[in-house]
Coordinates of C-alpha atoms in Angstrom, one line a residue:
Chain E
X847 CA 152.3 78.6 144.0
X848 CA 151.9 82.3 144.5
X849 CA 149.3 81.8 147.2
X850 CA 151.8 80.2 149.4
X851 CA 154.4 82.8 148.8
X852 CA 154.1 85.5 151.5
X853 CA 156.3 87.8 149.4
X854 CA 153.6 88.2 146.8
X855 CA 151.1 90.9 147.6
X856 CA 147.7 89.2 147.0
X857 CA 146.0 92.4 146.1
X858 CA 148.3 93.0 143.1
X859 CA 147.5 89.7 141.4
X860 CA 145.0 89.3 138.6
X861 CA 141.8 87.8 139.7
X862 CA 139.1 86.2 137.7
X863 CA 135.9 88.3 137.6
X864 CA 132.8 86.4 136.6
X865 CA 131.3 87.7 133.4
X866 CA 127.6 88.4 133.2
X867 CA 126.6 87.7 129.6
X868 CA 123.1 89.1 129.9
X869 CA 124.1 92.5 131.2
X870 CA 126.9 92.6 128.7
X871 CA 124.4 92.1 125.9
X872 CA 122.4 95.0 127.3
X873 CA 125.2 97.4 127.3
X874 CA 127.5 96.2 124.5
X875 CA 126.1 97.9 121.4
X876 CA 125.1 101.6 121.2
X877 CA 122.1 102.4 119.1
X878 CA 122.9 102.9 115.5
X879 CA 121.1 105.7 113.8
X880 CA 121.5 106.0 110.0
X881 CA 121.1 109.8 109.7
X882 CA 123.2 110.6 112.8
X883 CA 126.0 108.6 111.2
X884 CA 125.6 110.3 107.9
X885 CA 126.1 113.7 109.5
X886 CA 128.9 112.5 111.8
X887 CA 130.9 111.4 108.7
X888 CA 129.9 114.6 106.8
X889 CA 131.2 117.0 109.5
X890 CA 134.3 115.0 110.0
X891 CA 135.8 116.8 106.9
X892 CA 136.7 120.5 107.4
X893 CA 136.2 121.2 103.7
X894 CA 132.5 120.3 104.0
X895 CA 132.0 122.9 106.8
X896 CA 133.7 125.5 104.6
X897 CA 131.5 124.6 101.6
X898 CA 128.4 124.6 103.8
X899 CA 129.2 128.1 105.1
X900 CA 129.8 129.4 101.6
X901 CA 126.5 127.9 100.5
X902 CA 124.7 129.5 103.5
X903 CA 126.2 132.9 102.5
X904 CA 125.1 132.5 98.9
X905 CA 121.6 131.5 99.9
X906 CA 121.4 134.4 102.4
X907 CA 122.6 137.0 99.9
X908 CA 120.5 135.8 97.0
X909 CA 117.3 135.4 99.1
X910 CA 117.5 138.3 101.6
X911 CA 119.6 140.5 99.2
X912 CA 116.8 141.4 96.8
X913 CA 114.8 142.8 99.8
X914 CA 117.6 145.1 100.7
X915 CA 118.8 145.9 97.2
X916 CA 115.6 146.0 95.1
X917 CA 116.5 145.4 91.5
X918 CA 114.7 147.3 88.7
X919 CA 116.3 146.7 85.4
X920 CA 114.2 149.5 83.7
X921 CA 115.0 152.3 86.2
X922 CA 117.4 154.2 83.9
X923 CA 116.2 152.9 80.5
X924 CA 115.0 156.3 79.4
X925 CA 118.5 157.8 80.0
X926 CA 120.9 156.6 77.4
X927 CA 123.9 158.3 79.1
X928 CA 123.8 155.7 81.9
X929 CA 124.2 152.7 79.5
X930 CA 127.3 150.4 79.8
X931 CA 129.2 152.5 82.4
X932 CA 132.2 151.0 84.0
X933 CA 132.2 150.9 87.8
X934 CA 134.2 154.0 88.1
X935 CA 132.2 155.9 85.5
X936 CA 128.9 154.8 87.1
X937 CA 129.9 155.9 90.5
X938 CA 130.9 159.4 89.3
X939 CA 127.8 159.5 87.2
X940 CA 125.5 158.7 90.1
X941 CA 127.4 160.8 92.7
X942 CA 130.0 158.9 94.6
X943 CA 130.6 155.4 96.0
X944 CA 127.6 153.1 96.5
X945 CA 127.2 149.3 96.5
X946 CA 124.7 149.6 93.8
X947 CA 127.3 150.7 91.2
X948 CA 130.1 148.5 92.5
X949 CA 130.0 146.5 89.2
X950 CA 129.0 149.2 86.8
X951 CA 125.9 149.4 84.7
X952 CA 124.5 147.1 82.0
X953 CA 123.2 147.8 78.5
X954 CA 120.0 149.6 79.8
X955 CA 121.6 151.5 82.7
X956 CA 120.7 148.7 85.1
X957 CA 122.9 147.9 88.2
X958 CA 125.0 144.8 87.5
X959 CA 125.6 144.1 91.2
X960 CA 121.9 144.2 92.1
X961 CA 121.1 142.3 88.9
X962 CA 123.5 139.4 89.8
X963 CA 121.9 139.1 93.3
X964 CA 118.3 139.0 91.9
X965 CA 119.4 136.7 89.1
X966 CA 121.1 134.1 91.3
X967 CA 117.9 134.0 93.4
X968 CA 115.9 133.1 90.2
X969 CA 118.5 130.5 89.3
X970 CA 118.6 128.8 92.7
X971 CA 114.9 128.8 93.0
X972 CA 114.5 127.3 89.6
X973 CA 117.1 124.6 90.3
X974 CA 115.5 123.6 93.6
X975 CA 112.0 123.5 92.3
X976 CA 112.9 121.6 89.2
X977 CA 115.0 119.1 91.1
X978 CA 112.3 118.6 93.7
X979 CA 109.6 118.0 91.1
X980 CA 111.7 115.8 88.9
X981 CA 113.3 113.8 91.7
X982 CA 110.0 113.1 93.4
X983 CA 108.2 112.0 90.3
X984 CA 111.2 110.2 89.0
X985 CA 111.8 108.2 92.2
X986 CA 108.2 107.2 92.7
X987 CA 107.6 106.2 89.1
X988 CA 111.0 104.6 88.9
X989 CA 110.4 102.5 92.1
X990 CA 107.1 101.2 90.7
X991 CA 108.6 100.8 87.3
X992 CA 111.4 98.7 88.5
X993 CA 109.2 96.7 90.9
X994 CA 106.4 95.7 88.7
X995 CA 107.0 93.7 85.5
X996 CA 103.7 94.8 83.9
X997 CA 104.4 98.5 84.6
X998 CA 107.9 97.9 83.1
X999 CA 106.5 96.8 79.8
X1000 CA 104.3 99.8 79.4
X1001 CA 106.9 102.3 80.7
X1002 CA 109.6 101.0 78.4
X1003 CA 107.5 101.9 75.3
X1004 CA 106.7 105.3 76.7
X1005 CA 110.4 105.9 77.5
X1006 CA 111.6 104.8 74.1
X1007 CA 109.2 107.2 72.4
X1008 CA 109.8 110.2 74.6
X1009 CA 113.5 109.8 75.3
X1010 CA 114.2 109.9 71.5
X1011 CA 112.8 113.4 71.2
X1012 CA 115.8 115.8 71.7
X1013 CA 115.4 117.4 75.1
X1014 CA 116.5 120.9 74.0
X1015 CA 114.2 120.8 71.0
X1016 CA 111.2 119.8 73.2
X1017 CA 111.9 122.6 75.7
X1018 CA 112.3 125.3 73.0
X1019 CA 109.1 124.2 71.3
X1020 CA 107.3 124.2 74.7
X1021 CA 108.7 127.6 75.6
X1022 CA 107.5 129.0 72.3
X1023 CA 104.0 127.6 72.8
X1024 CA 103.3 128.3 76.5
X1025 CA 105.5 131.4 76.9
X1026 CA 108.7 132.0 78.8
X1027 CA 107.5 132.9 82.3
X1028 CA 109.1 131.5 85.4
X1029 CA 106.5 128.8 86.0
X1030 CA 106.0 127.9 82.3
X1031 CA 109.8 127.4 82.1
X1032 CA 109.7 125.1 85.1
X1033 CA 106.8 123.2 83.4
X1034 CA 108.9 122.8 80.3
X1035 CA 111.9 121.5 82.3
X1036 CA 109.8 119.0 84.3
X1037 CA 107.3 117.7 81.8
X1038 CA 109.7 115.0 80.6
X1039 CA 112.7 115.7 82.9
X1040 CA 111.7 113.1 85.4
X1041 CA 111.7 110.3 82.8
X1042 CA 115.5 110.0 82.7
X1043 CA 115.7 109.9 86.5
X1044 CA 112.9 107.3 86.6
X1045 CA 114.7 105.1 84.1
X1046 CA 118.0 105.3 86.1
X1047 CA 116.0 104.5 89.2
X1048 CA 114.3 101.5 87.6
X1049 CA 117.6 99.8 87.1
X1050 CA 118.7 100.4 90.7
X1051 CA 115.4 99.0 92.0
X1052 CA 115.6 95.9 89.8
X1053 CA 119.0 95.1 91.2
X1054 CA 117.7 94.8 94.8
X1055 CA 114.1 93.8 94.1
X1056 CA 114.6 90.1 94.2
X1057 CA 116.9 89.9 97.2
X1058 CA 115.8 87.4 99.8
X1059 CA 114.5 89.8 102.4
X1060 CA 112.1 91.2 99.8
X1061 CA 111.0 87.6 99.2
X1062 CA 110.5 87.2 102.9
X1063 CA 108.4 90.3 103.0
X1064 CA 106.2 88.8 100.2
X1065 CA 105.8 85.7 102.3
X1066 CA 104.6 87.9 105.2
X1067 CA 102.0 89.6 102.9
X1068 CA 103.6 93.0 103.0
X1069 CA 101.9 95.4 100.5
X1070 CA 104.0 96.7 97.5
X1071 CA 104.1 100.3 98.8
X1072 CA 105.7 99.2 102.0
X1073 CA 108.1 96.9 100.3
X1074 CA 109.2 99.9 98.3
X1075 CA 109.4 102.3 101.2
X1076 CA 111.0 99.9 103.7
X1077 CA 113.0 97.3 101.7
X1078 CA 114.0 99.2 98.6
X1079 CA 114.3 103.0 99.1
X1080 CA 116.4 102.8 102.3
X1081 CA 119.1 101.0 100.3
X1082 CA 119.0 103.7 97.6
X1083 CA 119.5 106.7 99.9
X1084 CA 123.1 107.2 98.8
X1085 CA 122.1 106.7 95.2
X1086 CA 119.4 109.4 95.6
X1087 CA 121.8 111.8 97.2
X1088 CA 124.3 111.3 94.5
X1089 CA 121.7 111.9 91.8
X1090 CA 120.6 115.1 93.6
X1091 CA 124.2 116.2 93.6
X1092 CA 124.4 116.1 89.8
X1093 CA 120.7 117.1 89.1
X1094 CA 120.6 120.3 91.2
X1095 CA 123.5 122.2 89.5
X1096 CA 122.5 120.8 86.1
X1097 CA 119.3 122.9 86.1
X1098 CA 121.3 126.1 86.8
X1099 CA 123.6 125.2 83.8
X1100 CA 120.5 124.4 81.8
X1101 CA 118.9 127.7 82.5
X1102 CA 122.0 129.6 81.6
X1103 CA 122.5 127.6 78.4
X1104 CA 118.8 127.9 77.3
X1105 CA 118.7 131.7 78.0
X1106 CA 122.0 132.0 76.2
X1107 CA 120.7 130.5 73.0
X1108 CA 117.6 132.6 73.4
X1109 CA 114.9 130.1 74.4
X1110 CA 115.1 130.5 78.2
X1111 CA 113.3 132.8 80.6
X1112 CA 111.8 136.0 79.3
X1113 CA 113.9 139.2 79.3
X1114 CA 111.7 140.7 82.1
X1115 CA 112.8 138.1 84.7
X1116 CA 116.3 138.7 86.0
X1117 CA 118.3 135.6 85.3
X1118 CA 122.0 134.7 85.1
X1119 CA 121.6 133.2 81.7
X1120 CA 119.8 136.3 80.3
X1121 CA 122.5 138.6 81.7
X1122 CA 125.3 136.5 80.1
X1123 CA 123.4 136.5 76.8
X1124 CA 123.0 140.2 76.9
X1125 CA 126.7 140.8 77.7
X1126 CA 128.3 138.2 75.5
X1127 CA 128.4 140.3 72.3
X1128 CA 130.4 143.0 74.1
X1129 CA 132.4 141.1 76.7
X1130 CA 135.7 142.5 75.4
X1131 CA 134.5 146.1 75.6
X1132 CA 132.3 145.9 78.8
X1133 CA 133.9 143.0 80.7
X1134 CA 132.1 144.1 84.0
X1135 CA 128.8 143.1 82.5
X1136 CA 129.9 139.7 81.4
X1137 CA 132.1 138.2 84.1
X1138 CA 130.0 138.7 87.3
X1139 CA 127.1 136.5 86.2
X1140 CA 129.5 133.9 84.7
X1141 CA 131.5 133.7 88.0
X1142 CA 128.4 133.6 90.2
X1143 CA 126.7 130.9 88.0
X1144 CA 129.9 128.8 88.1
X1145 CA 130.4 129.3 91.9
X1146 CA 126.8 128.2 92.7
X1147 CA 127.1 125.1 90.5
X1148 CA 130.5 124.1 91.9
X1149 CA 129.4 124.6 95.5
X1150 CA 126.2 122.6 95.0
X1151 CA 128.1 119.9 93.3
X1152 CA 130.8 119.7 96.0
X1153 CA 128.2 119.6 98.8
X1154 CA 126.2 116.9 97.0
X1155 CA 129.2 114.8 96.4
X1156 CA 130.3 115.0 100.1
X1157 CA 126.7 114.2 101.2
X1158 CA 126.6 111.3 98.8
X1159 CA 129.8 109.9 100.2
X1160 CA 128.6 110.3 103.8
X1161 CA 125.3 108.7 103.0
X1162 CA 127.0 105.5 101.9
X1163 CA 126.9 103.3 105.1
X1164 CA 130.2 101.7 104.2
X1165 CA 131.9 104.9 105.2
X1166 CA 130.2 104.8 108.7
X1167 CA 132.7 102.5 110.3
Chain D
X1083 CA 98.9 57.5 115.3
X1084 CA 97.0 55.2 112.9
X1085 CA 96.4 56.2 109.4
X1086 CA 92.7 57.1 110.0
X1087 CA 93.6 59.6 112.7
X1088 CA 95.9 61.5 110.4
X1089 CA 94.5 64.5 108.8
X1090 CA 96.0 65.7 105.5
X1091 CA 97.0 69.4 106.0
X1092 CA 98.8 70.0 102.7
X1093 CA 98.5 68.0 99.6
X1094 CA 100.7 68.3 96.5
X1095 CA 99.3 66.7 93.4
X1096 CA 101.2 66.1 90.2
X1097 CA 103.1 69.3 90.7
X1098 CA 105.3 70.6 87.8
X1099 CA 107.4 73.7 88.0
X1100 CA 109.0 74.9 84.8
X1101 CA 111.5 77.7 84.4
X1102 CA 111.9 79.5 81.1
X1103 CA 110.0 79.1 77.9
X1104 CA 110.3 77.2 74.7
X1105 CA 113.6 75.6 74.0
X1106 CA 115.2 77.0 77.1
X1107 CA 112.5 75.5 79.4
X1108 CA 113.8 73.6 82.3
X1109 CA 111.6 71.4 84.4
X1110 CA 112.8 71.8 88.0
X1111 CA 109.9 69.8 89.5
X1112 CA 108.4 66.9 87.6
X1113 CA 105.1 65.3 88.6
X1114 CA 105.6 65.4 92.3
X1115 CA 102.8 64.3 94.6
X1116 CA 102.8 63.9 98.4
X1117 CA 100.7 64.7 101.4
X1118 CA 101.7 66.3 104.7
X1119 CA 99.8 65.3 107.8
X1120 CA 98.8 67.7 110.5
X1121 CA 101.4 68.0 113.3
X1122 CA 104.1 66.0 111.6
X1123 CA 107.5 67.0 110.2
X1124 CA 108.0 66.0 106.7
X1125 CA 111.6 66.3 105.3
X1126 CA 112.5 66.9 101.7
X1127 CA 115.9 65.6 100.9
X1128 CA 118.0 65.5 97.8
X1129 CA 121.2 66.9 96.4
X1130 CA 121.7 70.5 95.3
X1131 CA 119.5 71.4 92.3
X1132 CA 117.1 68.6 92.9
X1133 CA 114.1 70.9 93.3
X1134 CA 113.7 70.9 97.0
X1135 CA 113.6 74.6 97.4
X1136 CA 111.5 75.0 94.3
X1137 CA 108.8 72.8 95.9
X1138 CA 109.0 74.8 99.1
X1139 CA 108.7 78.1 97.1
X1140 CA 105.8 76.7 95.1
X1141 CA 103.9 76.1 98.4
X1142 CA 104.8 79.7 99.4
X1143 CA 103.5 80.7 95.9
X1144 CA 106.7 82.5 95.0
X1145 CA 107.2 80.1 92.1
X1146 CA 104.0 79.5 90.0
X1147 CA 103.0 75.9 89.3
X1148 CA 103.1 75.0 85.6
X1149 CA 100.8 71.9 86.2
X1150 CA 99.2 70.1 89.1
X1151 CA 97.8 71.7 92.2
X1152 CA 98.5 72.3 95.8
X1153 CA 95.7 71.9 98.4
X1154 CA 95.8 73.3 101.9
X1155 CA 93.2 72.1 104.3
X1156 CA 91.2 70.8 101.3
X1157 CA 91.3 74.2 99.5
X1158 CA 93.3 74.8 96.4
X1159 CA 96.0 77.4 97.0
X1160 CA 97.9 77.3 93.7
X1161 CA 96.9 79.4 90.7
X1162 CA 94.4 82.2 91.0
X1163 CA 92.6 82.4 94.3
X1164 CA 90.4 85.1 95.9
X1165 CA 92.1 88.0 97.8
X1166 CA 90.6 86.9 101.1
X1167 CA 91.8 83.3 100.7
X1168 CA 95.2 84.6 99.6
X1169 CA 95.6 86.6 102.8
X1170 CA 94.3 83.7 104.8
X1171 CA 96.9 81.4 103.3
X1172 CA 99.7 83.9 103.8
X1173 CA 99.0 84.1 107.5
X1174 CA 98.7 80.3 107.9
X1175 CA 101.8 79.3 105.9
X1176 CA 105.1 80.8 106.9
X1177 CA 108.6 80.3 105.8
X1178 CA 112.0 80.2 107.5
X1179 CA 114.8 81.0 105.1
X1180 CA 118.1 79.4 104.4
X1181 CA 120.4 82.3 104.7
X1182 CA 119.7 84.4 107.8
X1183 CA 122.0 87.1 106.6
X1184 CA 120.3 87.6 103.3
X1185 CA 116.7 87.2 104.5
X1186 CA 116.7 90.0 107.0
X1187 CA 116.4 93.6 105.9
X1188 CA 119.7 95.3 106.9
X1189 CA 118.1 98.7 107.2
X1190 CA 115.3 97.8 109.5
X1191 CA 115.4 97.2 113.3
X1192 CA 114.7 93.8 114.7
X1193 CA 111.5 95.3 116.1
X1194 CA 110.2 96.2 112.6
X1195 CA 111.3 92.9 111.1
X1196 CA 109.4 90.9 113.7
X1197 CA 106.4 93.2 113.6
X1198 CA 106.2 93.2 109.8
X1199 CA 103.6 90.4 109.6
X1200 CA 101.7 91.8 112.5
X1201 CA 101.4 95.2 110.8
X1202 CA 100.2 93.5 107.5
X1203 CA 97.4 91.6 109.2
X1204 CA 96.8 93.9 112.1
X1205 CA 97.2 91.0 114.5
X1206 CA 97.3 93.3 117.6
X1207 CA 94.8 95.3 119.6
X1208 CA 96.9 98.4 120.2
X1209 CA 100.6 99.5 120.3
X1210 CA 101.0 98.0 123.8
X1211 CA 99.7 94.6 122.7
X1212 CA 102.1 94.6 119.7
X1213 CA 105.1 95.4 121.9
X1214 CA 104.0 92.7 124.4
X1215 CA 103.7 90.2 121.6
X1216 CA 107.1 90.8 120.1
X1217 CA 108.8 90.9 123.5
X1218 CA 107.2 87.5 124.3
X1219 CA 108.3 86.0 121.0
X1220 CA 111.8 87.4 121.3
X1221 CA 112.2 85.8 124.7
X1222 CA 110.7 82.5 123.3
X1223 CA 113.4 82.3 120.7
X1224 CA 116.1 83.1 123.2
X1225 CA 116.9 86.7 122.5
X1226 CA 116.5 89.7 124.8
X1227 CA 114.0 92.6 124.5
X1228 CA 117.1 94.8 124.4
X1229 CA 117.9 93.4 121.0
X1230 CA 114.7 94.9 119.5
X1231 CA 116.3 98.3 118.7
X1232 CA 119.3 96.8 117.0
X1233 CA 120.0 96.0 113.3
X1234 CA 120.6 92.6 111.8
X1235 CA 124.3 93.1 111.2
X1236 CA 124.9 93.4 114.9
X1237 CA 123.9 89.7 115.4
X1238 CA 125.6 86.4 114.9
X1239 CA 124.3 83.9 112.4
X1240 CA 122.4 81.8 115.0
X1241 CA 120.8 84.9 116.5
X1242 CA 119.7 86.1 113.1
X1243 CA 118.1 82.8 112.4
X1244 CA 116.3 83.1 115.7
X1245 CA 115.0 86.5 114.5
X1246 CA 113.9 84.8 111.2
X1247 CA 112.0 82.2 113.3
X1248 CA 110.5 84.8 115.5
X1249 CA 109.0 86.8 112.6
X1250 CA 107.3 83.6 111.2
X1251 CA 106.1 82.3 114.5
X1252 CA 104.7 85.6 115.8
X1253 CA 102.1 85.3 113.0
X1254 CA 100.8 82.1 114.7
X1255 CA 100.9 80.0 111.5
X1256 CA 99.8 76.4 111.2
X1257 CA 102.3 75.3 108.7
X1258 CA 106.0 76.3 108.3
X1259 CA 108.2 75.7 105.3
X1260 CA 111.8 75.6 106.7
X1261 CA 114.1 75.9 103.8
X1262 CA 117.4 74.5 105.0
X1263 CA 117.2 76.6 108.1
X1264 CA 120.4 75.3 109.6
X1265 CA 122.7 74.8 106.6
X1266 CA 124.1 78.3 106.8
X1267 CA 124.8 77.9 110.5
X1268 CA 127.8 76.8 112.5
X1269 CA 127.6 73.2 113.5
X1270 CA 127.7 74.1 117.2
X1271 CA 124.5 76.2 117.0
X1272 CA 122.6 73.9 114.7
X1273 CA 121.3 71.8 117.6
X1274 CA 120.0 75.0 119.3
X1275 CA 118.0 76.0 116.3
X1276 CA 116.6 72.5 115.8
X1277 CA 115.6 72.2 119.4
X1278 CA 113.8 75.5 119.1
X1279 CA 111.9 74.2 116.0
X1280 CA 110.9 71.1 118.0
X1281 CA 109.9 73.2 121.0
X1282 CA 107.5 75.3 118.9
X1283 CA 106.1 72.3 117.2
X1284 CA 105.1 70.8 120.6
X1285 CA 103.9 74.1 122.0
X1286 CA 101.9 75.4 119.1
X1287 CA 101.1 72.1 117.2
X1288 CA 102.9 73.2 114.1
X1289 CA 103.4 71.2 111.0
X1290 CA 106.8 71.5 109.2
X1291 CA 108.1 70.9 105.7
X1292 CA 111.8 70.6 106.5
X1293 CA 114.0 71.0 103.5
X1294 CA 117.5 69.7 103.9
X1295 CA 120.3 67.9 102.2
X1296 CA 121.9 66.5 105.4
X1297 CA 120.3 63.1 106.1
X1298 CA 121.8 62.7 109.6
X1299 CA 119.9 65.8 110.8
X1300 CA 116.8 64.8 108.9
X1301 CA 116.7 61.5 110.8
X1302 CA 116.7 63.3 114.1
X1303 CA 113.9 65.8 113.3
X1304 CA 111.5 64.2 110.8
X1305 CA 108.5 61.9 111.0
X1306 CA 108.6 61.1 107.3
X1307 CA 111.1 61.7 104.6
X1308 CA 110.6 62.4 100.9
X1309 CA 113.7 61.7 98.7
X1310 CA 113.9 63.6 95.5
X1311 CA 116.3 63.5 92.6
X1312 CA 116.2 65.8 89.6
X1313 CA 112.7 67.0 90.4
X1314 CA 111.2 63.5 90.8
X1315 CA 110.2 61.7 94.0
X1316 CA 112.3 58.6 94.5
X1317 CA 111.1 57.3 97.8
X1318 CA 108.7 58.3 100.6
X1319 CA 108.8 56.5 103.9
X1320 CA 108.7 57.1 107.7
X1321 CA 112.1 58.2 109.0
X1322 CA 113.1 54.9 110.7
X1323 CA 111.6 52.8 107.9
X1324 CA 113.7 54.7 105.4
X1325 CA 116.9 54.2 107.3
X1326 CA 116.2 50.5 108.0
X1327 CA 115.1 49.7 104.5
X1328 CA 116.5 52.2 101.9
X1329 CA 115.2 50.6 98.7
X1330 CA 115.9 53.0 95.9
X1331 CA 119.6 53.1 94.9
X1332 CA 119.6 56.9 95.1
X1333 CA 118.5 56.8 98.8
X1334 CA 121.2 54.2 99.4
X1335 CA 123.8 56.5 98.0
X1336 CA 122.5 59.4 100.1
X1337 CA 122.7 57.3 103.3
X1338 CA 126.1 56.0 102.4
X1339 CA 127.3 59.7 102.1
X1340 CA 126.5 60.4 105.8
X1341 CA 129.9 61.0 107.5
X1342 CA 130.9 58.6 110.2
X1343 CA 132.5 60.3 113.2
X1344 CA 135.4 57.9 113.3
X1345 CA 138.3 58.5 110.9
X1346 CA 139.3 54.9 110.6
X1347 CA 135.9 53.6 109.7
X1348 CA 135.3 56.7 107.5
X1349 CA 138.5 56.0 105.6
X1350 CA 137.5 52.4 104.9
X1351 CA 133.9 53.3 104.0
X1352 CA 133.0 52.6 100.4
X1353 CA 130.8 55.3 98.9
X1354 CA 127.8 54.1 97.0
X1355 CA 127.6 56.2 93.8
X1356 CA 124.2 56.5 92.1
X1357 CA 124.3 56.4 88.3
X1358 CA 120.8 56.2 86.8
X1359 CA 122.1 54.6 83.6
X1360 CA 123.7 51.8 85.6
X1361 CA 120.8 50.9 87.9
X1362 CA 117.7 51.3 85.7
X1363 CA 116.6 50.0 82.4
X1364 CA 113.4 51.9 81.6
X1365 CA 113.4 51.1 77.9
X1366 CA 110.5 48.7 78.2
X1367 CA 108.4 50.3 80.9
X1368 CA 108.3 53.7 82.5
X1369 CA 108.7 53.9 86.2
X1370 CA 106.0 55.1 88.7
X1371 CA 105.7 55.9 92.4
X1372 CA 104.2 52.7 93.9
X1373 CA 103.1 52.0 97.5
X1374 CA 104.7 48.8 98.7
X1375 CA 103.1 48.7 102.1
X1376 CA 104.2 50.0 105.5
X1377 CA 103.7 53.5 104.3
X1378 CA 106.7 53.1 102.0
X1379 CA 106.5 54.4 98.4
X1380 CA 109.3 53.8 95.8
X1381 CA 109.8 55.0 92.3
X1382 CA 110.4 52.2 89.8
X1383 CA 108.9 49.9 87.1
X1384 CA 107.1 46.7 87.7
X1385 CA 110.2 44.5 87.8
X1386 CA 112.0 46.8 90.2
X1387 CA 109.0 47.2 92.5
X1388 CA 108.8 43.4 92.8
X1389 CA 112.5 43.3 93.7
X1390 CA 112.0 46.1 96.2
X1391 CA 109.1 44.3 97.8
X1392 CA 111.1 41.2 98.3
X1393 CA 114.0 43.1 99.9
X1394 CA 111.5 44.9 102.2
X1395 CA 109.9 41.7 103.3
X1396 CA 113.3 40.1 103.9
X1397 CA 113.2 37.5 101.1
X1398 CA 116.8 38.1 100.1
X1399 CA 118.3 40.6 97.8

């Protein structure tokens, strides 16, 4: 035995150290926080940080920009010699280099550069407000719709009737009736827009409604509202974020498309869709009027989509390992 | 305890539970009647799909009764009842679930899971009182207050089942439906959970409906046993009576299926297989559940009952 061998240094041997199960229980697991883990996973990817910085820049320029570069699309409307000037022609016409004429002038002598900045603010604001309204109503109604069988019967009839009316047709009719201002356009986009989200959500809720822990909550007498907020919605966070990632850019696309076909926002409100529509007939002759709003609209859509997808991935707890 | 002293806590009378409608209708529970006395443990045994869990869930009012009624403490609790009574019954009757992994909300902390019932019925004076209550119950079930901030996936199966027990017992119920609480657990920790159930029964005077398919465990824990087969009650007797005199052939087959912890005996053991067509001839007379004395009830027709009585009284088989 080693104990009897004087050649072995006793201090170098392994010794048994008693384990204290209770204190090991106390220190073993760090606290798990869902949102902290979401952001840890999100910031692990370099691309996400780049995308976030670009988005911050876009937001800064489009919301602070109009204060520094006030856009007035009618300022040169009386002077026909300022119409459709290329950047170089506009700068020489208005006396030297200035940011304002960086992208030339539009069909009414308006500054394209200032116009794009003001328009992207309109588009982003529109997308955020529409997404917020539609998602909130859609999720709340969808949760109740999926949870309660009696609500389901009524809502299915409502859904079948309204969902069969073509969305574009409904919006164009509404815009004709109530006018094409900013808020009436939002009203038209949200009056039935939440229905599709609610329907999608209903299915998701139904899948997890009858799980055993929800049954256990019923046995404990938990009210429906808390079953929804504690047992169902936390499991759908990643679904909600994924949905947001596709909804948010889709409103920008929708505005551009509707303005392009002529039923969107009124001409007095600077919007990307309206700018594209005005320039599309002459985009070969005056390309500086057409491409800037197209590129900006695409960039905002792509950035929002990329960001949403990364957030959706990060909000899936299976990626938190 | 003599029969007069026993107080019926829960009474099931002619209970039917039917799933589906029309041609697809399936009768999971068929004309089941039995009483549960205050302070006892009544076990419900039978094979998979025999309707054990359905009866337990009918008591919890998760599955609606198609016919018959359930009375708790003399008051009817099945069908439509007033809101106040409903809340009362929810608080007094609690359930322990079979699968501790599925029955705990993965996105909630142990603290919330245990407090859920307390929140619903506001069973605490203030925040401090609530914390004190859940810390007490957590220690009672053998967990640590440090566990409260964790999530269910951080626990072992046995610990999760303790959480499940804690959340029921913190409500201070009178009656607990334990739906196969140990069948999802490792054999080595089953005894711990059973001991815990026994401990709470003694400390708090609880009454259990214990649903199981493992007769060897049922013998250890229960006062009386109800054997069911395809939604019908086959035999009701006190635990020792049932093991000493299993009368119905289905009970015999269940008892013969208990494994013997000796490979040589186990190998030689002949399994008793129950086949209703072979044992019963119900062409002349339909069977009924009949009391044959000694608190023993068996399902059979007149001829069978006479035979069972003879066997019970030792007059030869």
